[in-house]
Amino acid sequence: MSIMGAPSASGRFGEYGGRFVPESLIPACFKLEEAFTQAWADQEFTNEYHRILTEYGGRPTPVTELRRLSEQLGIRVLLKREDLAHTGSHKINNVIGQALLTKRMGKTRMIAETGAGQHGVATATAAALLGLDCVIYMGEVDVARQALNVFRMKLLGASVVSVTSGSRTLKDAINEAMREWVASVESTHYCIGSVMGPHPYPFMVREFQRIIGDEAVVQAGEILDGGVPDYVVACVGGGSNAAGTFAGFVDTPAKLVGVEPEGGAAITHGIPGVVHGMRSNLLQDDVGQVLEAYSISAGLDYPGVGPEHSYLSSIGRAAYATANDAEVLNALQILSRLEGIIPALEPAHAMAYVMREAGKAIPLGSTVLVTMSGRGDKDAELVARILGETS
Ligand SMILES: *Cc1c(COP(=O)(O)O)cnc(C)c1O
């Protein structure tokens, strides 16, 4: 297996990944794998995917050299601008791919689960564009916390189901969406939002996100006179923007670094276990009970991580580090003031790592490409509240 090639037939990246689902879902996973493999090899499909991402999604997103920050840090920082993609993050790349696949499989409906609401809004967007019915599962607690995103999904024509079981948050919404998928698999595709879940999702979502890295390696080459950045850094929640970025650089000498939130660092602090259909690193206690993750950014507070990251870490091809809330808030303010770019809290973790390690783990004079996975508008209210409290 070449690194970041296709996983094994059973969907394994080394000892990670796999397809740990109830018997009733095995056929659906096989059919999805077959449909994706054929579609991804069909130029008509990939042309349509690229056409939509260009004409509708705003691709290619630019690479911006951060001149003022570079001067301050003593390293050269390039930013891959997924914040400029339609809907304000990289999530559009994945949902357009899965919506096109839904139609190709002859299905008329997409379901998805969402925690903070960002993946729900992205899925509803792709469903609207391609004329698919869309149902979003969301824990009752999150529905109350994320009223604006619930309204956005409804504006886009989706129905939102408030899940009242368990802790009424993301993991209960995932269970509910899985149940609904079993019940309606003939008409319905389950659109997972990151490089997670049973095979083929981690592989498929990475392929739909590799457009980030495939563009960036060429764009960085133009800026660096044919060179490659010394470091490529991205934040890791489930790990899709990082996996998509790394895929473009894995065959170059670039050092790959994923940055997790200190309170949700599944690679740094977790151990292997099985959750949500996959084997991967997981935050768990001594008896295997899954621990709650905590992060200032809702997009990163998940106790697990995509299996391919566990693999890349285990073979040493990518390194993983953490950033804490204070560092993240600081990085967000510095990037805003010095460069006029307000980052989402998730990629502010990647920036925080780069700012902390410039002149330390990242030697002075290095060139670093960071993926700016999304814009900060969605977090502005929360950041205002926190900064207002602490200043
Ligand atoms: C959802 C989200 C993330 C986390 O997802 P990954 O799969 O780890 O990329 C990161 N950044 C932004 C802006 C997001 O919306």
mmCIF file of C-alpha atoms and ligand atoms in Angstrom:
data_model
loop_
_atom_site.group_PDB
_atom_site.id
_atom_site.type_symbol
_atom_site.label_atom_id
_atom_site.label_comp_id
_atom_site.label_asym_id
_atom_site.label_seq_id
_atom_site.Cartn_x
_atom_site.Cartn_y
_atom_site.Cartn_z
ATOM 1 C CA MET A 1 0.000 0.000 0.000
ATOM 2 C CA SER A 2 1.454 3.369 -0.953
ATOM 3 C CA ILE A 3 1.049 6.036 1.724
ATOM 4 C CA MET A 4 -2.266 7.852 1.194
ATOM 5 C CA GLY A 5 -3.196 5.509 -1.638
ATOM 6 C CA ALA A 6 -6.311 3.343 -1.414
ATOM 7 C CA PRO A 7 -6.796 1.416 1.847
ATOM 8 C CA SER A 8 -6.860 -2.417 1.897
ATOM 9 C CA ALA A 9 -9.916 -4.298 0.616
ATOM 10 C CA SER A 10 -11.372 -4.294 4.122
ATOM 11 C CA GLY A 11 -10.828 -0.549 4.372
ATOM 12 C CA ARG A 12 -7.766 -0.686 6.616
ATOM 13 C CA PHE A 13 -5.005 1.877 6.852
ATOM 14 C CA GLY A 14 -2.521 -0.382 8.637
ATOM 15 C CA GLU A 15 -4.390 -1.541 11.731
ATOM 16 C CA TYR A 16 -6.847 1.372 11.598
ATOM 17 C CA GLY A 17 -10.136 1.909 9.776
ATOM 18 C CA GLY A 18 -12.306 -1.044 8.797
ATOM 19 C CA ARG A 19 -16.047 -1.430 8.670
ATOM 20 C CA PHE A 20 -17.487 -1.959 12.156
ATOM 21 C CA VAL A 21 -21.220 -1.658 11.474
ATOM 22 C CA PRO A 22 -24.316 -3.743 12.176
ATOM 23 C CA GLU A 23 -24.922 -6.610 9.722
ATOM 24 C CA SER A 24 -27.822 -4.678 8.202
ATOM 25 C CA LEU A 25 -25.505 -1.903 6.992
ATOM 26 C CA ILE A 26 -22.811 -4.045 5.379
ATOM 27 C CA PRO A 27 -24.554 -4.175 1.953
ATOM 28 C CA ALA A 28 -25.006 -0.397 1.946
ATOM 29 C CA CYS A 29 -21.300 0.111 2.673
ATOM 30 C CA PHE A 30 -20.337 -2.291 -0.136
ATOM 31 C CA LYS A 31 -22.675 -0.595 -2.619
ATOM 32 C CA LEU A 32 -21.366 2.818 -1.678
ATOM 33 C CA GLU A 33 -17.778 1.650 -2.069
ATOM 34 C CA GLU A 34 -18.505 0.245 -5.516
ATOM 35 C CA ALA A 35 -20.387 3.374 -6.620
ATOM 36 C CA PHE A 36 -17.632 5.669 -5.400
ATOM 37 C CA THR A 37 -14.820 3.613 -6.951
ATOM 38 C CA GLN A 38 -16.555 3.611 -10.331
ATOM 39 C CA ALA A 39 -17.525 7.283 -10.172
ATOM 40 C CA TRP A 40 -14.046 8.403 -9.176
ATOM 41 C CA ALA A 41 -12.588 6.568 -12.194
ATOM 42 C CA ASP A 42 -15.228 8.061 -14.535
ATOM 43 C CA GLN A 43 -14.078 11.277 -16.146
ATOM 44 C CA GLU A 44 -17.637 12.444 -16.711
ATOM 45 C CA PHE A 45 -18.201 12.334 -12.940
ATOM 46 C CA THR A 46 -14.937 14.032 -12.005
ATOM 47 C CA ASN A 47 -15.477 16.704 -14.683
ATOM 48 C CA GLU A 48 -18.891 17.501 -13.217
ATOM 49 C CA TYR A 49 -17.437 17.594 -9.678
ATOM 50 C CA HIS A 50 -14.697 20.011 -10.802
ATOM 51 C CA ARG A 51 -17.119 22.098 -12.880
ATOM 52 C CA ILE A 52 -19.408 22.674 -9.899
ATOM 53 C CA LEU A 53 -16.543 23.424 -7.526
ATOM 54 C CA THR A 54 -15.224 25.984 -10.035
ATOM 55 C CA GLU A 55 -18.433 27.676 -11.211
ATOM 56 C CA TYR A 56 -20.324 27.449 -7.926
ATOM 57 C CA GLY A 57 -17.812 26.696 -5.186
ATOM 58 C CA GLY A 58 -15.236 29.386 -6.001
ATOM 59 C CA ARG A 59 -12.315 27.040 -6.711
ATOM 60 C CA PRO A 60 -9.442 27.118 -7.039
ATOM 61 C CA THR A 61 -9.062 28.924 -3.720
ATOM 62 C CA PRO A 62 -5.903 31.082 -3.658
ATOM 63 C CA VAL A 63 -2.706 30.671 -1.671
ATOM 64 C CA THR A 64 -1.863 33.922 0.136
ATOM 65 C CA GLU A 65 1.623 34.776 1.371
ATOM 66 C CA LEU A 66 1.345 36.345 4.843
ATOM 67 C CA ARG A 67 4.063 38.993 4.540
ATOM 68 C CA ARG A 68 3.589 40.884 7.797
ATOM 69 C CA LEU A 69 3.239 37.747 9.922
ATOM 70 C CA SER A 70 6.219 36.139 8.171
ATOM 71 C CA GLU A 71 8.381 39.113 9.026
ATOM 72 C CA GLN A 72 7.348 38.917 12.691
ATOM 73 C CA LEU A 73 7.891 35.168 13.010
ATOM 74 C CA GLY A 74 11.079 34.856 10.954
ATOM 75 C CA ILE A 75 9.559 32.082 8.843
ATOM 76 C CA ARG A 76 7.712 32.305 5.522
ATOM 77 C CA VAL A 77 3.980 31.547 5.954
ATOM 78 C CA LEU A 78 1.637 30.681 3.087
ATOM 79 C CA LEU A 79 -2.096 30.251 3.631
ATOM 80 C CA LYS A 80 -4.349 27.932 1.575
ATOM 81 C CA ARG A 81 -7.604 29.864 1.573
ATOM 82 C CA GLU A 82 -10.515 27.427 2.056
ATOM 83 C CA ASP A 83 -12.199 30.294 3.928
ATOM 84 C CA LEU A 84 -12.890 31.774 0.476
ATOM 85 C CA ALA A 85 -14.816 28.706 -0.775
ATOM 86 C CA HIS A 86 -18.625 28.888 -0.970
ATOM 87 C CA THR A 87 -20.231 28.553 2.491
ATOM 88 C CA GLY A 88 -16.915 29.673 4.030
ATOM 89 C CA SER A 89 -15.068 26.412 4.528
ATOM 90 C CA HIS A 90 -13.633 23.288 2.905
ATOM 91 C CA LYS A 91 -16.818 21.341 3.740
ATOM 92 C CA ILE A 92 -18.313 22.247 0.350
ATOM 93 C CA ASN A 93 -15.758 19.995 -1.459
ATOM 94 C CA ASN A 94 -17.011 16.892 0.316
ATOM 95 C CA VAL A 95 -20.747 17.550 0.183
ATOM 96 C CA ILE A 96 -20.720 18.358 -3.543
ATOM 97 C CA GLY A 97 -18.933 15.053 -4.163
ATOM 98 C CA GLN A 98 -21.378 13.067 -2.034
ATOM 99 C CA ALA A 99 -24.438 14.829 -3.480
ATOM 100 C CA LEU A 100 -23.298 13.986 -7.022
ATOM 101 C CA LEU A 101 -22.741 10.394 -5.901
ATOM 102 C CA THR A 102 -26.230 10.285 -4.371
ATOM 103 C CA LYS A 103 -27.745 11.164 -7.753
ATOM 104 C CA ARG A 104 -25.494 8.712 -9.565
ATOM 105 C CA MET A 105 -26.711 5.908 -7.261
ATOM 106 C CA GLY A 106 -30.292 6.823 -8.244
ATOM 107 C CA LYS A 107 -31.130 8.065 -4.747
ATOM 108 C CA THR A 108 -33.227 11.159 -4.091
ATOM 109 C CA ARG A 109 -32.448 11.996 -0.500
ATOM 110 C CA MET A 110 -29.467 12.841 1.693
ATOM 111 C CA ILE A 111 -29.341 12.646 5.459
ATOM 112 C CA ALA A 112 -26.578 13.920 7.700
ATOM 113 C CA GLU A 113 -25.888 14.526 11.344
ATOM 114 C CA THR A 114 -24.453 17.750 12.648
ATOM 115 C CA GLY A 115 -23.188 19.054 15.974
ATOM 116 C CA ALA A 116 -22.389 22.743 15.637
ATOM 117 C CA GLY A 117 -24.397 22.874 12.428
ATOM 118 C CA GLN A 118 -21.644 23.570 9.868
ATOM 119 C CA HIS A 119 -21.855 20.161 8.175
ATOM 120 C CA GLY A 120 -25.670 20.374 8.245
ATOM 121 C CA VAL A 121 -25.606 23.719 6.446
ATOM 122 C CA ALA A 122 -23.091 22.420 3.887
ATOM 123 C CA THR A 123 -25.152 19.278 3.214
ATOM 124 C CA ALA A 124 -28.351 21.325 2.863
ATOM 125 C CA THR A 125 -26.521 23.610 0.412
ATOM 126 C CA ALA A 126 -25.425 20.743 -1.847
ATOM 127 C CA ALA A 127 -28.900 19.161 -1.643
ATOM 128 C CA ALA A 128 -30.519 22.437 -2.713
ATOM 129 C CA LEU A 129 -28.134 22.817 -5.637
ATOM 130 C CA LEU A 130 -28.747 19.300 -6.919
ATOM 131 C CA GLY A 131 -32.470 19.039 -6.122
ATOM 132 C CA LEU A 132 -32.231 16.386 -3.415
ATOM 133 C CA ASP A 133 -34.413 16.035 -0.325
ATOM 134 C CA CYS A 134 -32.419 16.636 2.810
ATOM 135 C CA VAL A 135 -32.924 15.718 6.463
ATOM 136 C CA ILE A 136 -30.450 16.809 9.139
ATOM 137 C CA TYR A 137 -30.249 15.061 12.535
ATOM 138 C CA MET A 138 -29.204 17.252 15.398
ATOM 139 C CA GLY A 139 -29.243 16.736 19.173
ATOM 140 C CA GLU A 140 -31.912 18.765 20.962
ATOM 141 C CA VAL A 141 -29.230 20.550 22.980
ATOM 142 C CA ASP A 142 -27.404 21.576 19.799
ATOM 143 C CA VAL A 143 -30.648 22.687 18.125
ATOM 144 C CA ALA A 144 -31.126 25.145 20.974
ATOM 145 C CA ARG A 145 -27.470 26.273 20.962
ATOM 146 C CA GLN A 146 -27.242 26.693 17.177
ATOM 147 C CA ALA A 147 -30.525 28.394 16.332
ATOM 148 C CA LEU A 148 -29.044 30.426 13.480
ATOM 149 C CA ASN A 149 -27.632 27.374 11.722
ATOM 150 C CA VAL A 150 -30.961 25.569 12.151
ATOM 151 C CA PHE A 151 -32.623 28.528 10.426
ATOM 152 C CA ARG A 152 -30.025 28.436 7.612
ATOM 153 C CA MET A 153 -30.709 24.730 6.989
ATOM 154 C CA LYS A 154 -34.449 25.396 6.840
ATOM 155 C CA LEU A 155 -33.944 28.343 4.459
ATOM 156 C CA LEU A 156 -31.995 25.956 2.230
ATOM 157 C CA GLY A 157 -34.983 23.598 2.192
ATOM 158 C CA ALA A 158 -33.802 20.927 4.630
ATOM 159 C CA SER A 159 -35.815 19.484 7.501
ATOM 160 C CA VAL A 160 -34.126 19.382 10.858
ATOM 161 C CA VAL A 161 -34.899 16.512 13.241
ATOM 162 C CA SER A 162 -34.244 17.283 16.876
ATOM 163 C CA VAL A 163 -32.866 14.146 18.569
ATOM 164 C CA THR A 164 -34.044 13.741 22.153
ATOM 165 C CA SER A 165 -32.312 10.481 23.135
ATOM 166 C CA GLY A 166 -29.207 10.143 25.329
ATOM 167 C CA SER A 167 -27.220 13.289 25.952
ATOM 168 C CA ARG A 168 -29.117 14.992 23.079
ATOM 169 C CA THR A 169 -25.890 15.996 21.308
ATOM 170 C CA LEU A 170 -23.756 14.916 18.339
ATOM 171 C CA LYS A 171 -23.191 11.252 19.225
ATOM 172 C CA ASP A 172 -26.935 10.698 19.646
ATOM 173 C CA ALA A 173 -27.560 12.438 16.320
ATOM 174 C CA ILE A 174 -25.031 10.062 14.695
ATOM 175 C CA ASN A 175 -26.848 7.021 16.144
ATOM 176 C CA GLU A 176 -30.185 8.340 14.902
ATOM 177 C CA ALA A 177 -28.864 9.068 11.400
ATOM 178 C CA MET A 178 -27.395 5.513 11.243
ATOM 179 C CA ARG A 179 -30.770 4.051 12.243
ATOM 180 C CA GLU A 180 -32.548 6.126 9.619
ATOM 181 C CA TRP A 181 -30.021 5.069 6.976
ATOM 182 C CA VAL A 182 -30.739 1.372 7.678
ATOM 183 C CA ALA A 183 -34.472 2.040 7.382
ATOM 184 C CA SER A 184 -34.362 3.984 4.113
ATOM 185 C CA VAL A 185 -31.186 2.882 2.360
ATOM 186 C CA GLU A 186 -32.918 2.330 -1.009
ATOM 187 C CA SER A 187 -33.684 6.031 -1.421
ATOM 188 C CA THR A 188 -31.230 7.633 0.956
ATOM 189 C CA HIS A 189 -27.514 8.396 1.129
ATOM 190 C CA TYR A 190 -25.887 9.106 4.487
ATOM 191 C CA CYS A 191 -23.515 12.051 3.995
ATOM 192 C CA ILE A 192 -20.732 11.858 6.605
ATOM 193 C CA GLY A 193 -18.889 15.125 7.161
ATOM 194 C CA SER A 194 -15.296 14.066 7.764
ATOM 195 C CA VAL A 195 -12.760 11.276 7.138
ATOM 196 C CA MET A 196 -14.579 9.103 9.658
ATOM 197 C CA GLY A 197 -16.975 6.236 9.982
ATOM 198 C CA PRO A 198 -16.933 2.820 8.268
ATOM 199 C CA HIS A 199 -15.072 2.150 4.998
ATOM 200 C CA PRO A 200 -15.418 3.667 2.380
ATOM 201 C CA TYR A 201 -16.123 7.010 4.101
ATOM 202 C CA PRO A 202 -12.617 7.853 5.393
ATOM 203 C CA PHE A 203 -11.146 7.081 1.957
ATOM 204 C CA MET A 204 -13.959 8.707 -0.045
ATOM 205 C CA VAL A 205 -14.047 11.932 1.962
ATOM 206 C CA ARG A 206 -10.239 12.242 1.765
ATOM 207 C CA GLU A 207 -10.461 11.884 -2.013
ATOM 208 C CA PHE A 208 -13.167 14.576 -2.212
ATOM 209 C CA GLN A 209 -10.926 16.836 -0.090
ATOM 210 C CA ARG A 210 -7.621 16.117 -1.839
ATOM 211 C CA ILE A 211 -8.417 18.998 -4.182
ATOM 212 C CA ILE A 212 -7.077 21.243 -1.376
ATOM 213 C CA GLY A 213 -3.642 19.637 -1.431
ATOM 214 C CA ASP A 214 -3.561 19.033 -5.186
ATOM 215 C CA GLU A 215 -4.144 22.751 -5.795
ATOM 216 C CA ALA A 216 -1.849 23.900 -2.990
ATOM 217 C CA VAL A 217 1.210 21.899 -4.068
ATOM 218 C CA VAL A 218 1.065 23.578 -7.503
ATOM 219 C CA GLN A 219 0.303 27.046 -6.105
ATOM 220 C CA ALA A 220 3.062 26.830 -3.500
ATOM 221 C CA GLY A 221 5.425 25.642 -6.237
ATOM 222 C CA GLU A 222 4.685 28.801 -8.237
ATOM 223 C CA ILE A 223 5.398 31.023 -5.238
ATOM 224 C CA LEU A 224 8.511 29.058 -4.217
ATOM 225 C CA ASP A 225 10.021 28.796 -7.730
ATOM 226 C CA GLY A 226 9.299 25.103 -8.023
ATOM 227 C CA GLY A 227 10.014 24.386 -4.369
ATOM 228 C CA VAL A 228 7.935 22.697 -1.706
ATOM 229 C CA PRO A 229 7.132 24.141 1.743
ATOM 230 C CA ASP A 230 9.259 22.678 4.550
ATOM 231 C CA TYR A 231 6.134 22.218 6.698
ATOM 232 C CA VAL A 232 2.462 21.705 5.842
ATOM 233 C CA VAL A 233 0.161 22.333 8.804
ATOM 234 C CA ALA A 234 -3.603 21.837 9.229
ATOM 235 C CA CYS A 235 -6.053 21.519 12.115
ATOM 236 C CA VAL A 236 -7.566 18.109 12.901
ATOM 237 C CA GLY A 237 -11.114 17.530 14.124
ATOM 238 C CA GLY A 238 -12.239 14.432 12.258
ATOM 239 C CA GLY A 239 -9.335 15.297 10.014
ATOM 240 C CA SER A 240 -10.760 15.970 6.543
ATOM 241 C CA ASN A 241 -9.132 19.310 5.731
ATOM 242 C CA ALA A 242 -5.828 17.949 7.022
ATOM 243 C CA ALA A 243 -6.146 14.671 5.063
ATOM 244 C CA GLY A 244 -7.083 16.556 1.886
ATOM 245 C CA THR A 245 -4.120 18.874 2.326
ATOM 246 C CA PHE A 246 -1.640 16.113 3.230
ATOM 247 C CA ALA A 247 -2.694 14.035 0.193
ATOM 248 C CA GLY A 248 -1.192 16.679 -2.096
ATOM 249 C CA PHE A 249 2.144 16.723 -0.264
ATOM 250 C CA VAL A 250 2.615 13.160 0.963
ATOM 251 C CA ASP A 251 4.991 12.294 -1.902
ATOM 252 C CA THR A 252 7.133 15.411 -1.348
ATOM 253 C CA PRO A 253 9.748 16.006 1.363
ATOM 254 C CA ALA A 254 7.351 18.359 3.244
ATOM 255 C CA LYS A 255 6.892 17.595 6.940
ATOM 256 C CA LEU A 256 3.179 17.142 7.672
ATOM 257 C CA VAL A 257 1.746 18.393 10.966
ATOM 258 C CA GLY A 258 -1.818 17.997 12.249
ATOM 259 C CA VAL A 259 -2.913 20.190 15.145
ATOM 260 C CA GLU A 260 -5.560 18.959 17.581
ATOM 261 C CA PRO A 261 -7.263 20.918 20.350
ATOM 262 C CA GLU A 262 -5.659 20.179 23.717
ATOM 263 C CA GLY A 263 -9.006 18.920 25.101
ATOM 264 C CA GLY A 264 -9.833 16.705 22.102
ATOM 265 C CA ALA A 265 -6.443 15.335 21.127
ATOM 266 C CA ALA A 266 -7.339 11.785 20.071
ATOM 267 C CA ILE A 267 -3.967 11.126 18.452
ATOM 268 C CA THR A 268 -1.849 12.793 21.122
ATOM 269 C CA HIS A 269 -3.758 11.475 24.170
ATOM 270 C CA GLY A 270 -6.022 8.688 22.864
ATOM 271 C CA ILE A 271 -5.554 4.930 22.418
ATOM 272 C CA PRO A 272 -6.966 2.657 19.688
ATOM 273 C CA GLY A 273 -10.595 1.630 20.009
ATOM 274 C CA VAL A 274 -13.723 1.148 17.907
ATOM 275 C CA VAL A 275 -16.312 3.884 17.566
ATOM 276 C CA HIS A 276 -18.766 4.982 14.867
ATOM 277 C CA GLY A 277 -17.886 2.142 12.511
ATOM 278 C CA MET A 278 -14.105 2.495 12.543
ATOM 279 C CA ARG A 279 -11.003 1.539 14.531
ATOM 280 C CA SER A 280 -8.954 4.593 15.382
ATOM 281 C CA ASN A 281 -7.413 6.527 18.222
ATOM 282 C CA LEU A 282 -10.000 7.517 20.750
ATOM 283 C CA LEU A 283 -10.179 9.365 24.042
ATOM 284 C CA GLN A 284 -11.288 6.706 26.514
ATOM 285 C CA ASP A 285 -10.907 5.844 30.179
ATOM 286 C CA ASP A 286 -9.321 2.698 31.701
ATOM 287 C CA VAL A 287 -12.388 0.538 30.984
ATOM 288 C CA GLY A 288 -12.844 1.760 27.414
ATOM 289 C CA GLN A 289 -15.596 4.267 28.146
ATOM 290 C CA VAL A 290 -15.456 7.065 25.529
ATOM 291 C CA LEU A 291 -14.536 10.378 27.133
ATOM 292 C CA GLU A 292 -16.143 13.723 26.329
ATOM 293 C CA ALA A 293 -13.930 15.968 24.227
ATOM 294 C CA TYR A 294 -13.689 19.642 24.955
ATOM 295 C CA SER A 295 -12.662 22.445 22.611
ATOM 296 C CA ILE A 296 -13.432 26.131 22.285
ATOM 297 C CA SER A 297 -14.276 25.318 18.659
ATOM 298 C CA ALA A 298 -17.332 23.128 18.216
ATOM 299 C CA GLY A 299 -15.934 21.740 14.930
ATOM 300 C CA LEU A 300 -13.068 20.066 16.794
ATOM 301 C CA ASP A 301 -14.647 18.693 19.960
ATOM 302 C CA TYR A 302 -14.929 15.081 18.932
ATOM 303 C CA PRO A 303 -13.309 12.298 21.007
ATOM 304 C CA GLY A 304 -12.124 10.344 17.931
ATOM 305 C CA VAL A 305 -10.194 11.064 14.750
ATOM 306 C CA GLY A 306 -10.161 9.698 11.204
ATOM 307 C CA PRO A 307 -8.303 6.344 11.009
ATOM 308 C CA GLU A 308 -5.838 7.447 8.353
ATOM 309 C CA HIS A 309 -4.427 10.024 10.776
ATOM 310 C CA SER A 310 -3.860 7.285 13.349
ATOM 311 C CA TYR A 311 -2.001 5.411 10.621
ATOM 312 C CA LEU A 312 0.076 8.387 9.437
ATOM 313 C CA SER A 313 1.022 9.028 13.055
ATOM 314 C CA SER A 314 1.905 5.364 13.717
ATOM 315 C CA ILE A 315 4.322 5.226 10.761
ATOM 316 C CA GLY A 316 5.716 8.686 11.489
ATOM 317 C CA ARG A 317 4.775 10.230 8.137
ATOM 318 C CA ALA A 318 2.776 12.961 9.874
ATOM 319 C CA ALA A 319 3.330 14.491 13.310
ATOM 320 C CA TYR A 320 0.526 15.660 15.581
ATOM 321 C CA ALA A 321 0.606 18.471 18.101
ATOM 322 C CA THR A 322 -1.923 20.358 20.200
ATOM 323 C CA ALA A 323 -2.912 23.967 20.831
ATOM 324 C CA ASN A 324 -4.874 25.267 23.813
ATOM 325 C CA ASP A 325 -7.716 27.795 23.928
ATOM 326 C CA ALA A 326 -5.568 30.742 25.040
ATOM 327 C CA GLU A 327 -3.074 30.158 22.218
ATOM 328 C CA VAL A 328 -5.938 29.847 19.751
ATOM 329 C CA LEU A 329 -7.609 33.115 20.791
ATOM 330 C CA ASN A 330 -4.256 34.860 20.631
ATOM 331 C CA ALA A 331 -3.520 33.488 17.144
ATOM 332 C CA LEU A 332 -6.966 34.524 15.926
ATOM 333 C CA GLN A 333 -6.373 38.110 17.024
ATOM 334 C CA ILE A 334 -2.852 38.303 15.607
ATOM 335 C CA LEU A 335 -3.898 36.965 12.198
ATOM 336 C CA SER A 336 -6.858 39.366 12.117
ATOM 337 C CA ARG A 337 -4.751 42.407 12.995
ATOM 338 C CA LEU A 338 -1.661 41.644 10.934
ATOM 339 C CA GLU A 339 -3.235 40.200 7.818
ATOM 340 C CA GLY A 340 -6.910 41.205 7.748
ATOM 341 C CA ILE A 341 -8.021 37.572 7.852
ATOM 342 C CA ILE A 342 -10.350 36.490 10.672
ATOM 343 C CA PRO A 343 -9.945 32.715 10.906
ATOM 344 C CA ALA A 344 -12.479 30.213 12.216
ATOM 345 C CA LEU A 345 -11.483 28.824 15.615
ATOM 346 C CA GLU A 346 -10.572 25.453 14.078
ATOM 347 C CA PRO A 347 -7.774 26.665 11.747
ATOM 348 C CA ALA A 348 -6.714 29.162 14.443
ATOM 349 C CA HIS A 349 -5.351 25.991 16.151
ATOM 350 C CA ALA A 350 -3.022 25.419 13.187
ATOM 351 C CA MET A 351 -1.954 29.080 13.245
ATOM 352 C CA ALA A 352 -1.417 28.923 17.003
ATOM 353 C CA TYR A 353 0.968 25.986 16.557
ATOM 354 C CA VAL A 354 2.942 27.812 13.865
ATOM 355 C CA MET A 355 3.192 31.006 15.939
ATOM 356 C CA ARG A 356 4.269 29.067 19.048
ATOM 357 C CA GLU A 357 6.842 26.892 17.288
ATOM 358 C CA ALA A 358 8.451 29.446 14.931
ATOM 359 C CA GLY A 359 12.128 29.445 15.880
ATOM 360 C CA LYS A 360 11.613 26.269 17.969
ATOM 361 C CA ALA A 361 10.220 23.097 16.348
ATOM 362 C CA ILE A 362 10.027 25.105 13.089
ATOM 363 C CA PRO A 363 13.521 26.534 12.460
ATOM 364 C CA LEU A 364 13.835 30.202 11.489
ATOM 365 C CA GLY A 365 13.904 30.635 7.721
ATOM 366 C CA SER A 366 11.546 27.697 7.094
ATOM 367 C CA THR A 367 8.614 27.914 4.703
ATOM 368 C CA VAL A 368 5.246 26.789 6.113
ATOM 369 C CA LEU A 369 1.944 26.250 4.340
ATOM 370 C CA VAL A 370 -1.114 26.378 6.618
ATOM 371 C CA THR A 371 -4.627 25.386 5.552
ATOM 372 C CA MET A 372 -7.126 28.067 6.527
ATOM 373 C CA SER A 373 -10.057 25.651 6.656
ATOM 374 C CA GLY A 374 -12.737 28.296 7.227
ATOM 375 C CA ARG A 375 -13.592 31.906 7.971
ATOM 376 C CA GLY A 376 -14.304 33.285 11.407
ATOM 377 C CA ASP A 377 -17.734 34.867 10.974
ATOM 378 C CA LYS A 378 -19.479 31.896 12.585
ATOM 379 C CA ASP A 379 -17.371 32.254 15.734
ATOM 380 C CA ALA A 380 -17.340 36.049 16.064
ATOM 381 C CA GLU A 381 -20.116 36.165 18.661
ATOM 382 C CA LEU A 382 -18.470 33.524 20.868
ATOM 383 C CA VAL A 383 -15.055 35.176 20.591
ATOM 384 C CA ALA A 384 -16.580 38.566 21.453
ATOM 385 C CA ARG A 385 -18.146 37.085 24.561
ATOM 386 C CA ILE A 386 -14.911 35.415 25.725
ATOM 387 C CA LEU A 387 -12.677 38.404 25.020
ATOM 388 C CA GLY A 388 -15.233 40.707 26.632
ATOM 389 C CA GLU A 389 -15.107 38.572 29.770
ATOM 390 C CA THR A 390 -11.336 38.366 30.018
ATOM 391 C CA SER A 391 -10.338 41.924 29.095
HETATM 392 C C1 LIG B 1 -15.809 21.258 10.299
HETATM 393 C C2 LIG B 1 -14.610 22.101 10.304
HETATM 394 C C3 LIG B 1 -13.346 21.613 10.704
HETATM 395 C C4 LIG B 1 -13.138 20.224 11.260
HETATM 396 O O1 LIG B 1 -13.286 19.200 10.337
HETATM 397 P P1 LIG B 1 -12.100 18.365 9.694
HETATM 398 O O2 LIG B 1 -12.786 17.175 9.156
HETATM 399 O O3 LIG B 1 -11.105 18.044 10.777
HETATM 400 O O4 LIG B 1 -11.500 19.208 8.633
HETATM 401 C C5 LIG B 1 -12.251 22.448 10.607
HETATM 402 N N1 LIG B 1 -12.380 23.722 10.183
HETATM 403 C C6 LIG B 1 -13.557 24.238 9.811
HETATM 404 C C7 LIG B 1 -13.623 25.653 9.361
HETATM 405 C C8 LIG B 1 -14.714 23.457 9.858
HETATM 406 O O5 LIG B 1 -15.890 23.980 9.495
#
